mmCIF file with all atom_site columns, C-alpha atoms in Angstrom:
data_model
loop_
_atom_site.group_PDB
_atom_site.id
_atom_site.type_symbol
_atom_site.label_atom_id
_atom_site.label_alt_id
_atom_site.label_comp_id
_atom_site.label_asym_id
_atom_site.label_entity_id
_atom_site.label_seq_id
_atom_site.pdbx_PDB_ins_code
_atom_site.Cartn_x
_atom_site.Cartn_y
_atom_site.Cartn_z
_atom_site.occupancy
_atom_site.B_iso_or_equiv
_atom_site.pdbx_formal_charge
_atom_site.auth_seq_id
_atom_site.auth_comp_id
_atom_site.auth_asym_id
_atom_site.auth_atom_id
_atom_site.pdbx_PDB_model_num
ATOM 1   C CA . MET M 1 1   ? 48.622  -1.829  0.741   1.00 44.00 ? 275 MET M CA 1
ATOM 2   C CA . ARG M 1 2   ? 45.257  -3.153  -0.392  1.00 37.00 ? 276 ARG M CA 1
ATOM 3   C CA . LYS M 1 3   ? 43.719  -5.679  1.919   1.00 38.00 ? 277 LYS M CA 1
ATOM 4   C CA . GLU M 1 4   ? 42.729  -9.084  0.614   1.00 41.00 ? 278 GLU M CA 1
ATOM 5   C CA . GLY M 1 5   ? 39.119  -8.997  -0.568  1.00 41.00 ? 279 GLY M CA 1
ATOM 6   C CA . ASP M 1 6   ? 38.997  -5.272  -1.342  1.00 41.00 ? 280 ASP M CA 1
ATOM 7   C CA . LYS M 1 7   ? 38.907  -6.040  -5.109  1.00 41.00 ? 281 LYS M CA 1
ATOM 8   C CA . GLY M 1 8   ? 39.585  -2.382  -5.762  1.00 42.00 ? 282 GLY M CA 1
ATOM 9   C CA . ASP M 1 9   ? 36.043  -1.334  -4.762  1.00 45.00 ? 283 ASP M CA 1
ATOM 10  C CA . ARG M 1 10  ? 37.129  0.757   -1.791  1.00 47.00 ? 284 ARG M CA 1
ATOM 11  C CA . HIS M 1 11  ? 37.417  3.713   -4.186  1.00 53.00 ? 285 HIS M CA 1
ATOM 12  C CA . ILE M 1 12  ? 33.741  3.443   -5.160  1.00 50.00 ? 286 ILE M CA 1
ATOM 13  C CA . PRO M 1 13  ? 31.461  5.344   -2.753  1.00 58.00 ? 287 PRO M CA 1
ATOM 14  C CA . ALA M 1 14  ? 29.151  3.112   -0.737  1.00 57.00 ? 288 ALA M CA 1
ATOM 15  C CA . ASP M 1 15  ? 26.028  4.849   -2.068  1.00 58.00 ? 289 ASP M CA 1
ATOM 16  C CA . MET M 1 16  ? 27.109  4.291   -5.658  1.00 53.00 ? 290 MET M CA 1
ATOM 17  C CA . ARG M 1 17  ? 27.822  0.594   -5.015  1.00 51.00 ? 291 ARG M CA 1
ATOM 18  C CA . LYS M 1 18  ? 24.363  0.238   -3.475  1.00 51.00 ? 292 LYS M CA 1
ATOM 19  C CA . ASN M 1 19  ? 22.686  1.982   -6.409  1.00 52.00 ? 293 ASN M CA 1
ATOM 20  C CA . LEU M 1 20  ? 24.563  -0.086  -8.988  1.00 44.00 ? 294 LEU M CA 1
ATOM 21  C CA . ALA M 1 21  ? 23.698  -3.327  -7.216  1.00 43.00 ? 295 ALA M CA 1
ATOM 22  C CA . ALA M 1 22  ? 20.027  -2.413  -7.013  1.00 45.00 ? 296 ALA M CA 1
ATOM 23  C CA . LEU M 1 23  ? 19.972  -1.355  -10.650 1.00 42.00 ? 297 LEU M CA 1
ATOM 24  C CA . ALA M 1 24  ? 21.525  -4.622  -11.810 1.00 37.00 ? 298 ALA M CA 1
ATOM 25  C CA . LEU M 1 25  ? 18.961  -6.629  -9.857  1.00 36.00 ? 299 LEU M CA 1
ATOM 26  C CA . LEU M 1 26  ? 15.890  -4.672  -10.931 1.00 40.00 ? 300 LEU M CA 1
ATOM 27  C CA . VAL M 1 27  ? 16.749  -4.310  -14.611 1.00 35.00 ? 301 VAL M CA 1
ATOM 28  C CA . CYS M 1 28  ? 16.433  -8.082  -14.827 1.00 32.00 ? 302 CYS M CA 1
ATOM 29  C CA . ALA M 1 29  ? 12.896  -7.967  -13.411 1.00 35.00 ? 303 ALA M CA 1
ATOM 30  C CA . SER M 1 30  ? 11.554  -4.831  -15.043 1.00 38.00 ? 304 SER M CA 1
ATOM 31  C CA . PRO M 1 31  ? 9.181   -4.744  -18.033 1.00 38.00 ? 305 PRO M CA 1
ATOM 32  C CA . VAL M 1 32  ? 10.020  -3.440  -21.503 1.00 39.00 ? 306 VAL M CA 1
ATOM 33  C CA . ILE M 1 33  ? 10.303  0.129   -20.268 1.00 37.00 ? 307 ILE M CA 1
ATOM 34  C CA . ALA M 1 34  ? 13.000  -0.330  -17.645 1.00 31.00 ? 308 ALA M CA 1
ATOM 35  C CA . GLU M 1 35  ? 13.288  2.047   -14.715 1.00 30.00 ? 309 GLU M CA 1
ATOM 36  C CA . ASP M 1 36  ? 16.221  4.046   -13.467 1.00 30.00 ? 310 ASP M CA 1
ATOM 37  C CA . TYR M 1 37  ? 17.166  3.577   -9.846  1.00 29.00 ? 311 TYR M CA 1
ATOM 38  C CA . ALA M 1 38  ? 19.375  6.669   -9.697  1.00 32.00 ? 312 ALA M CA 1
ATOM 39  C CA . GLY M 1 39  ? 16.546  8.915   -10.884 1.00 33.00 ? 313 GLY M CA 1
ATOM 40  C CA . PHE M 1 40  ? 14.575  8.166   -7.720  1.00 33.00 ? 314 PHE M CA 1
ATOM 41  C CA . ALA M 1 41  ? 17.367  7.640   -5.192  1.00 35.00 ? 315 ALA M CA 1
ATOM 42  C CA . ARG M 1 42  ? 16.072  10.399  -2.950  1.00 37.00 ? 316 ARG M CA 1
ATOM 43  C CA . SER M 1 43  ? 15.400  10.218  0.759   1.00 33.00 ? 317 SER M CA 1
ATOM 44  C CA . ASP M 1 44  ? 12.018  11.939  0.413   1.00 39.00 ? 318 ASP M CA 1
ATOM 45  C CA . THR M 1 45  ? 10.603  9.486   -2.143  1.00 39.00 ? 319 THR M CA 1
ATOM 46  C CA . GLU M 1 46  ? 7.779   7.529   -0.529  1.00 42.00 ? 320 GLU M CA 1
ATOM 47  C CA . LEU M 1 47  ? 7.734   4.645   -2.989  1.00 41.00 ? 321 LEU M CA 1
ATOM 48  C CA . GLU M 1 48  ? 10.668  2.457   -3.946  1.00 42.00 ? 322 GLU M CA 1
ATOM 49  C CA . ALA M 1 49  ? 13.437  4.464   -5.543  1.00 49.00 ? 323 ALA M CA 1
ATOM 50  C CA . TYR M 1 50  ? 13.350  2.189   -8.584  1.00 55.00 ? 324 TYR M CA 1
ATOM 51  C CA . LEU M 1 51  ? 9.739   2.969   -9.371  1.00 84.00 ? 325 LEU M CA 1
ATOM 52  C CA . GLN M 1 52  ? 7.559   0.541   -11.282 1.00 92.00 ? 326 GLN M CA 1
ATOM 53  C CA . CYS M 1 53  ? 4.110   0.998   -12.782 1.00 96.00 ? 327 CYS M CA 1
ATOM 54  C CA . VAL M 1 54  ? 2.326   -1.318  -10.323 1.00 97.00 ? 328 VAL M CA 1
ATOM 55  C CA . PRO M 1 55  ? 2.969   0.449   -6.984  1.00 96.00 ? 329 PRO M CA 1
ATOM 56  C CA . TYR M 1 56  ? 2.332   3.828   -8.576  1.00 97.00 ? 330 TYR M CA 1
ATOM 57  C CA . ALA M 1 57  ? -0.984  2.767   -10.129 1.00 98.00 ? 331 ALA M CA 1
ATOM 58  C CA . ARG M 1 58  ? -2.036  1.160   -6.868  1.00 97.00 ? 332 ARG M CA 1
ATOM 59  C CA . GLU M 1 59  ? -1.255  4.312   -4.895  1.00 95.00 ? 333 GLU M CA 1
ATOM 60  C CA . VAL M 1 60  ? -2.960  6.830   -7.174  1.00 96.00 ? 334 VAL M CA 1
ATOM 61  C CA . SER M 1 61  ? -6.037  4.688   -7.893  1.00 97.00 ? 335 SER M CA 1
ATOM 62  C CA . GLY M 1 62  ? -6.610  3.061   -4.516  1.00 96.00 ? 336 GLY M CA 1
ATOM 63  C CA . ILE M 1 63  ? -7.030  -0.327  -6.235  1.00 98.00 ? 337 ILE M CA 1
ATOM 64  C CA . GLN M 1 64  ? -5.436  -2.830  -3.892  1.00 97.00 ? 338 GLN M CA 1
ATOM 65  C CA . ILE M 1 65  ? -4.089  -5.419  -6.305  1.00 98.00 ? 339 ILE M CA 1
ATOM 66  C CA . TYR M 1 66  ? -0.547  -6.748  -6.049  1.00 97.00 ? 340 TYR M CA 1
ATOM 67  C CA . GLY M 1 67  ? 1.672   -8.696  -8.388  1.00 96.00 ? 341 GLY M CA 1
ATOM 68  C CA . ASP M 1 68  ? 2.857   -8.145  -11.949 1.00 97.00 ? 342 ASP M CA 1
ATOM 69  C CA . ALA M 1 69  ? 0.789   -5.830  -14.122 1.00 97.00 ? 343 ALA M CA 1
ATOM 70  C CA . TYR M 1 70  ? -0.343  -8.622  -16.469 1.00 97.00 ? 344 TYR M CA 1
ATOM 71  C CA . THR M 1 71  ? -2.081  -10.372 -13.525 1.00 98.00 ? 345 THR M CA 1
ATOM 72  C CA . TRP M 1 72  ? -4.226  -7.362  -12.526 1.00 98.00 ? 346 TRP M CA 1
ATOM 73  C CA . TRP M 1 73  ? -7.097  -8.004  -14.915 1.00 98.00 ? 347 TRP M CA 1
ATOM 74  C CA . ASP M 1 74  ? -7.708  -11.569 -13.736 1.00 98.00 ? 348 ASP M CA 1
ATOM 75  C CA . GLN M 1 75  ? -7.203  -10.603 -10.095 1.00 98.00 ? 349 GLN M CA 1
ATOM 76  C CA . ALA M 1 76  ? -9.776  -7.815  -10.432 1.00 98.00 ? 350 ALA M CA 1
ATOM 77  C CA . GLN M 1 77  ? -12.571 -10.157 -11.501 1.00 98.00 ? 351 GLN M CA 1
ATOM 78  C CA . GLY M 1 78  ? -15.052 -10.499 -8.654  1.00 97.00 ? 352 GLY M CA 1
ATOM 79  C CA . ARG M 1 79  ? -13.223 -7.895  -6.570  1.00 97.00 ? 353 ARG M CA 1
ATOM 80  C CA . TYR M 1 80  ? -13.626 -4.718  -8.632  1.00 98.00 ? 354 TYR M CA 1
ATOM 81  C CA . ALA M 1 81  ? -15.961 -3.655  -11.400 1.00 98.00 ? 355 ALA M CA 1
ATOM 82  C CA . THR M 1 82  ? -14.314 -3.884  -14.819 1.00 98.00 ? 356 THR M CA 1
ATOM 83  C CA . GLY M 1 83  ? -15.256 -2.770  -18.309 1.00 98.00 ? 357 GLY M CA 1
ATOM 84  C CA . THR M 1 84  ? -14.177 -1.268  -21.605 1.00 97.00 ? 358 THR M CA 1
ATOM 85  C CA . ALA M 1 85  ? -15.142 2.363   -20.972 1.00 98.00 ? 359 ALA M CA 1
ATOM 86  C CA . PRO M 1 86  ? -12.537 4.709   -19.436 1.00 98.00 ? 360 PRO M CA 1
ATOM 87  C CA . ARG M 1 87  ? -13.413 6.602   -16.264 1.00 97.00 ? 361 ARG M CA 1
ATOM 88  C CA . PRO M 1 88  ? -11.313 8.977   -14.143 1.00 97.00 ? 362 PRO M CA 1
ATOM 89  C CA . GLY M 1 89  ? -9.625  6.991   -11.400 1.00 97.00 ? 363 GLY M CA 1
ATOM 90  C CA . ALA M 1 90  ? -9.835  3.682   -13.251 1.00 98.00 ? 364 ALA M CA 1
ATOM 91  C CA . VAL M 1 91  ? -6.751  1.651   -14.093 1.00 98.00 ? 365 VAL M CA 1
ATOM 92  C CA . MET M 1 92  ? -6.075  0.677   -17.688 1.00 98.00 ? 366 MET M CA 1
ATOM 93  C CA . ALA M 1 93  ? -4.647  -2.848  -17.762 1.00 98.00 ? 367 ALA M CA 1
ATOM 94  C CA . PHE M 1 94  ? -2.296  -3.534  -20.683 1.00 98.00 ? 368 PHE M CA 1
ATOM 95  C CA . ARG M 1 95  ? -1.714  -7.029  -21.982 1.00 97.00 ? 369 ARG M CA 1
ATOM 96  C CA . PRO M 1 96  ? 1.819   -8.342  -22.426 1.00 96.00 ? 370 PRO M CA 1
ATOM 97  C CA . HIS M 1 97  ? 2.977   -7.444  -25.918 1.00 95.00 ? 371 HIS M CA 1
ATOM 98  C CA . ARG M 1 98  ? 6.249   -7.939  -27.743 1.00 92.00 ? 372 ARG M CA 1
ATOM 99  C CA . SER M 1 99  ? 9.059   -7.331  -25.254 1.00 85.00 ? 373 SER M CA 1
ATOM 100 C CA . MET M 1 100 ? 6.685   -5.939  -22.587 1.00 91.00 ? 374 MET M CA 1
ATOM 101 C CA . GLN M 1 101 ? 6.103   -9.354  -21.083 1.00 93.00 ? 375 GLN M CA 1
ATOM 102 C CA . LEU M 1 102 ? 4.996   -8.167  -17.628 1.00 95.00 ? 376 LEU M CA 1
ATOM 103 C CA . GLY M 1 103 ? 2.246   -5.927  -18.973 1.00 97.00 ? 377 GLY M CA 1
ATOM 104 C CA . HIS M 1 104 ? 1.584   -2.400  -17.736 1.00 97.00 ? 378 HIS M CA 1
ATOM 105 C CA . VAL M 1 105 ? -0.985  -0.530  -15.642 1.00 98.00 ? 379 VAL M CA 1
ATOM 106 C CA . ALA M 1 106 ? -1.844  3.178   -15.809 1.00 98.00 ? 380 ALA M CA 1
ATOM 107 C CA . ALA M 1 107 ? -4.406  5.322   -14.000 1.00 98.00 ? 381 ALA M CA 1
ATOM 108 C CA . VAL M 1 108 ? -6.913  7.387   -15.985 1.00 98.00 ? 382 VAL M CA 1
ATOM 109 C CA . SER M 1 109 ? -6.762  11.031  -14.909 1.00 98.00 ? 383 SER M CA 1
ATOM 110 C CA . HIS M 1 110 ? -9.184  12.567  -17.443 1.00 98.00 ? 384 HIS M CA 1
ATOM 111 C CA . VAL M 1 111 ? -11.486 11.458  -20.253 1.00 98.00 ? 385 VAL M CA 1
ATOM 112 C CA . LEU M 1 112 ? -11.253 13.926  -23.141 1.00 98.00 ? 386 LEU M CA 1
ATOM 113 C CA . ASP M 1 113 ? -13.610 12.279  -25.621 1.00 98.00 ? 387 ASP M CA 1
ATOM 114 C CA . SER M 1 114 ? -14.534 8.868   -27.009 1.00 97.00 ? 388 SER M CA 1
ATOM 115 C CA . ARG M 1 115 ? -11.030 8.273   -28.376 1.00 98.00 ? 389 ARG M CA 1
ATOM 116 C CA . ARG M 1 116 ? -8.702  10.207  -26.072 1.00 98.00 ? 390 ARG M CA 1
ATOM 117 C CA . ILE M 1 117 ? -7.872  10.029  -22.385 1.00 98.00 ? 391 ILE M CA 1
ATOM 118 C CA . LEU M 1 118 ? -5.086  11.279  -20.151 1.00 98.00 ? 392 LEU M CA 1
ATOM 119 C CA . LEU M 1 119 ? -3.050  8.888   -18.029 1.00 98.00 ? 393 LEU M CA 1
ATOM 120 C CA . ASP M 1 120 ? -0.931  9.060   -14.898 1.00 98.00 ? 394 ASP M CA 1
ATOM 121 C CA . HIS M 1 121 ? 1.656   6.292   -14.899 1.00 97.00 ? 395 HIS M CA 1
ATOM 122 C CA . ALA M 1 122 ? 5.225   5.258   -14.194 1.00 96.00 ? 396 ALA M CA 1
ATOM 123 C CA . ASN M 1 123 ? 7.727   3.097   -16.028 1.00 89.00 ? 397 ASN M CA 1
ATOM 124 C CA . TRP M 1 124 ? 6.958   4.192   -19.575 1.00 94.00 ? 398 TRP M CA 1
ATOM 125 C CA . SER M 1 125 ? 9.016   7.050   -21.081 1.00 93.00 ? 399 SER M CA 1
ATOM 126 C CA . PRO M 1 126 ? 12.636  7.842   -20.310 1.00 89.00 ? 400 PRO M CA 1
ATOM 127 C CA . ILE M 1 127 ? 12.792  11.541  -19.409 1.00 85.00 ? 401 ILE M CA 1
ATOM 128 C CA . ASN M 1 128 ? 16.012  13.487  -20.032 1.00 83.00 ? 402 ASN M CA 1
ATOM 129 C CA . GLY M 1 129 ? 17.741  10.155  -20.598 1.00 81.00 ? 403 GLY M CA 1
ATOM 130 C CA . ARG M 1 130 ? 16.507  8.715   -17.302 1.00 81.00 ? 404 ARG M CA 1
ATOM 131 C CA . ARG M 1 131 ? 14.041  5.873   -16.999 1.00 81.00 ? 405 ARG M CA 1
ATOM 132 C CA . GLY M 1 132 ? 11.791  5.076   -14.056 1.00 86.00 ? 406 GLY M CA 1
ATOM 133 C CA . GLN M 1 133 ? 9.909   8.365   -14.332 1.00 91.00 ? 407 GLN M CA 1
ATOM 134 C CA . ILE M 1 134 ? 6.368   9.362   -13.411 1.00 95.00 ? 408 ILE M CA 1
ATOM 135 C CA . GLU M 1 135 ? 4.306   10.995  -16.150 1.00 96.00 ? 409 GLU M CA 1
ATOM 136 C CA . LYS M 1 136 ? 1.068   12.784  -15.346 1.00 97.00 ? 410 LYS M CA 1
ATOM 137 C CA . ASP M 1 137 ? -1.771  13.735  -17.700 1.00 98.00 ? 411 ASP M CA 1
ATOM 138 C CA . VAL M 1 138 ? -0.214  12.191  -20.802 1.00 98.00 ? 412 VAL M CA 1
ATOM 139 C CA . LEU M 1 139 ? -2.250  11.336  -23.866 1.00 98.00 ? 413 LEU M CA 1
ATOM 140 C CA . ALA M 1 140 ? -3.506  7.865   -24.801 1.00 98.00 ? 414 ALA M CA 1
ATOM 141 C CA . VAL M 1 141 ? -5.488  7.379   -28.016 1.00 98.00 ? 415 VAL M CA 1
ATOM 142 C CA . ASP M 1 142 ? -7.882  4.517   -28.713 1.00 98.00 ? 416 ASP M CA 1
ATOM 143 C CA . VAL M 1 143 ? -6.943  3.066   -32.108 1.00 98.00 ? 417 VAL M CA 1
ATOM 144 C CA . SER M 1 144 ? -9.164  -0.033  -31.958 1.00 98.00 ? 418 SER M CA 1
ATOM 145 C CA . PRO M 1 145 ? -11.439 -0.516  -34.985 1.00 97.00 ? 419 PRO M CA 1
ATOM 146 C CA . ALA M 1 146 ? -14.505 -0.890  -32.741 1.00 97.00 ? 420 ALA M CA 1
ATOM 147 C CA . ASN M 1 147 ? -13.670 2.033   -30.446 1.00 97.00 ? 421 ASN M CA 1
ATOM 148 C CA . ASP M 1 148 ? -13.630 -0.400  -27.507 1.00 98.00 ? 422 ASP M CA 1
ATOM 149 C CA . TRP M 1 149 ? -10.237 0.639   -26.094 1.00 98.00 ? 423 TRP M CA 1
ATOM 150 C CA . SER M 1 150 ? -8.702  -2.751  -26.864 1.00 98.00 ? 424 SER M CA 1
ATOM 151 C CA . GLN M 1 151 ? -5.728  -1.067  -28.591 1.00 98.00 ? 425 GLN M CA 1
ATOM 152 C CA . VAL M 1 152 ? -4.109  2.220   -27.662 1.00 98.00 ? 426 VAL M CA 1
ATOM 153 C CA . ARG M 1 153 ? -1.211  4.399   -28.651 1.00 98.00 ? 427 ARG M CA 1
ATOM 154 C CA . VAL M 1 154 ? 0.442   6.214   -25.752 1.00 98.00 ? 428 VAL M CA 1
ATOM 155 C CA . TRP M 1 155 ? 2.395   9.453   -25.429 1.00 97.00 ? 429 TRP M CA 1
ATOM 156 C CA . TYR M 1 156 ? 6.131   8.732   -25.563 1.00 96.00 ? 430 TYR M CA 1
ATOM 157 C CA . ALA M 1 157 ? 8.322   11.564  -24.314 1.00 94.00 ? 431 ALA M CA 1
ATOM 158 C CA . PRO M 1 158 ? 11.438  10.931  -26.452 1.00 93.00 ? 432 PRO M CA 1
ATOM 159 C CA . LEU M 1 159 ? 9.284   11.293  -29.589 1.00 94.00 ? 433 LEU M CA 1
ATOM 160 C CA . GLY M 1 160 ? 7.398   14.305  -28.257 1.00 95.00 ? 434 GLY M CA 1
ATOM 161 C CA . LYS M 1 161 ? 4.170   12.713  -29.465 1.00 97.00 ? 435 LYS M CA 1
ATOM 162 C CA . VAL M 1 162 ? 2.016   9.602   -29.251 1.00 97.00 ? 436 VAL M CA 1
ATOM 163 C CA . GLY M 1 163 ? 4.048   6.510   -30.058 1.00 96.00 ? 437 GLY M CA 1
ATOM 164 C CA . THR M 1 164 ? 3.494   4.324   -33.092 1.00 95.00 ? 438 THR M CA 1
ATOM 165 C CA . THR M 1 165 ? 2.858   1.002   -31.323 1.00 96.00 ? 439 THR M CA 1
ATOM 166 C CA . ALA M 1 166 ? -0.747  -0.109  -30.853 1.00 97.00 ? 440 ALA M CA 1
ATOM 167 C CA . TRP M 1 167 ? -0.620  -1.625  -27.362 1.00 98.00 ? 441 TRP M CA 1
ATOM 168 C CA . PRO M 1 168 ? -3.266  -4.279  -26.559 1.00 98.00 ? 442 PRO M CA 1
ATOM 169 C CA . VAL M 1 169 ? -5.454  -3.537  -23.531 1.00 98.00 ? 443 VAL M CA 1
ATOM 170 C CA . GLU M 1 170 ? -7.585  -5.879  -21.432 1.00 98.00 ? 444 GLU M CA 1
ATOM 171 C CA . GLY M 1 171 ? -9.867  -3.096  -20.224 1.00 98.00 ? 445 GLY M CA 1
ATOM 172 C CA . PHE M 1 172 ? -10.391 -0.820  -17.233 1.00 98.00 ? 446 PHE M CA 1
ATOM 173 C CA . ILE M 1 173 ? -10.497 -1.695  -13.552 1.00 98.00 ? 447 ILE M CA 1
ATOM 174 C CA . TYR M 1 174 ? -12.738 0.739   -11.703 1.00 98.00 ? 448 TYR M CA 1
ATOM 175 C CA . SER M 1 175 ? -11.621 2.113   -8.374  1.00 94.00 ? 449 SER M CA 1
ATOM 176 C CA . ASN M 1 176 ? -13.819 2.197   -5.281  1.00 89.00 ? 450 ASN M CA 1
ATOM 177 C CA . ARG M 1 177 ? -12.152 5.441   -4.240  1.00 82.00 ? 451 ARG M CA 1
ATOM 178 C CA . PRO M 1 178 ? -14.441 8.510   -4.436  1.00 74.00 ? 452 PRO M CA 1
ATOM 179 C CA . ALA M 1 179 ? -13.604 10.519  -7.540  1.00 58.00 ? 453 ALA M CA 1
ATOM 180 C CA . GLN M 1 180 ? -13.337 13.780  -5.614  1.00 49.00 ? 454 GLN M CA 1
ATOM 181 C CA . GLN M 1 181 ? -10.738 12.454  -3.189  1.00 48.00 ? 455 GLN M CA 1
ATOM 182 C CA . PRO M 1 182 ? -7.449  14.301  -3.719  1.00 46.00 ? 456 PRO M CA 1
ATOM 183 C CA . ARG M 1 183 ? -4.520  12.126  -4.674  1.00 48.00 ? 457 ARG M CA 1
ATOM 184 C CA . ARG M 1 184 ? -1.278  12.298  -2.769  1.00 49.00 ? 458 ARG M CA 1
ATOM 185 C CA . GLN M 1 185 ? 1.690   13.237  -4.932  1.00 44.00 ? 459 GLN M CA 1
ATOM 186 C CA . LEU M 1 186 ? 4.536   10.783  -4.487  1.00 45.00 ? 460 LEU M CA 1
ATOM 187 C CA . ALA M 1 187 ? 7.349   11.890  -6.759  1.00 42.00 ? 461 ALA M CA 1
ATOM 188 C CA . LEU M 1 188 ? 8.097   14.223  -9.611  1.00 41.00 ? 462 LEU M CA 1
ATOM 189 C CA . ALA M 1 189 ? 9.475   13.410  -13.031 1.00 42.00 ? 463 ALA M CA 1
ATOM 190 C CA . PRO M 1 190 ? 12.303  15.874  -13.746 1.00 43.00 ? 464 PRO M CA 1
ATOM 191 C CA . ALA M 1 191 ? 10.945  16.909  -17.150 1.00 41.00 ? 465 ALA M CA 1
ATOM 192 C CA . ARG M 1 192 ? 7.250   16.848  -16.201 1.00 43.00 ? 466 ARG M CA 1
ATOM 193 C CA . LYS M 1 193 ? 6.394   20.467  -17.168 1.00 42.00 ? 467 LYS M CA 1
ATOM 194 C CA . GLU M 1 194 ? 8.341   20.430  -20.420 1.00 45.00 ? 468 GLU M CA 1
ATOM 195 C CA . THR M 1 195 ? 6.774   17.143  -21.500 1.00 43.00 ? 469 THR M CA 1
ATOM 196 C CA . SER M 1 196 ? 3.277   18.376  -20.745 1.00 48.00 ? 470 SER M CA 1
ATOM 197 C CA . ARG M 1 197 ? 3.706   21.547  -22.778 1.00 51.00 ? 471 ARG M CA 1
ATOM 198 C CA . ARG M 1 198 ? 4.771   19.526  -25.792 1.00 53.00 ? 472 ARG M CA 1
ATOM 199 C CA . PHE M 1 199 ? 1.891   17.135  -25.351 1.00 45.00 ? 473 PHE M CA 1
ATOM 200 C CA . LEU M 1 200 ? -0.724  19.862  -24.892 1.00 45.00 ? 474 LEU M CA 1
ATOM 201 C CA . SER M 1 201 ? 0.431   21.640  -28.028 1.00 51.00 ? 475 SER M CA 1
ATOM 202 C CA . ALA M 1 202 ? 0.061   18.359  -29.924 1.00 50.00 ? 476 ALA M CA 1
ATOM 203 C CA . PHE M 1 203 ? -3.597  17.793  -28.992 1.00 46.00 ? 477 PHE M CA 1
ATOM 204 C CA . ALA M 1 204 ? -4.905  19.230  -32.226 1.00 45.00 ? 478 ALA M CA 1
ATOM 205 C CA . ALA M 1 205 ? -3.074  16.629  -34.272 1.00 49.00 ? 479 ALA M CA 1
ATOM 206 C CA . TYR M 1 206 ? -5.055  13.825  -32.623 1.00 44.00 ? 480 TYR M CA 1
ATOM 207 C CA . ALA M 1 207 ? -8.517  15.381  -32.592 1.00 42.00 ? 481 ALA M CA 1
ATOM 208 C CA . ASP M 1 208 ? -11.401 13.273  -33.933 1.00 41.00 ? 482 ASP M CA 1
#
């Protein structure tokens, strides 16, 4: 006989109930690209299982700013050097736009030329149907008329190419961390290698 208060949930494993509860809570607080709790529910993950762009950007860049991504640019003033030119190790601060009301932050891994950089970031593309993924060395293209990096299009894995949206950018926050310092890897996106091969093969289409 079912005890009063069971509500039928005794047949749902405790881990699944925990994951579903966390997912329901965090989906409400996540930006436009929501994250998937189950994709990172691993005991060896050093960051929160439901990974967001802010803690990942903070960890890989060394920039110690907290709070929603849209607040980073103002918080950086007077604390970190900022500007409109990309540099490896800097954080690109996106403005809120359309349904991405909390903004976004991404670390610059490489500068390819005056219009193209590679980013390391989390909470952007769903990979293999799962959100909350880390993407490393993915393409971002400056599409601003003045070539000042105020608007960018960013690699979107489901399309297998740079997306069509021109995302507004505040600028770059420059890290105090030495450029040669190795970065600690925190987690792996399941489709990382496949995504990178597609993106590398597409470079020619976005050459100046």
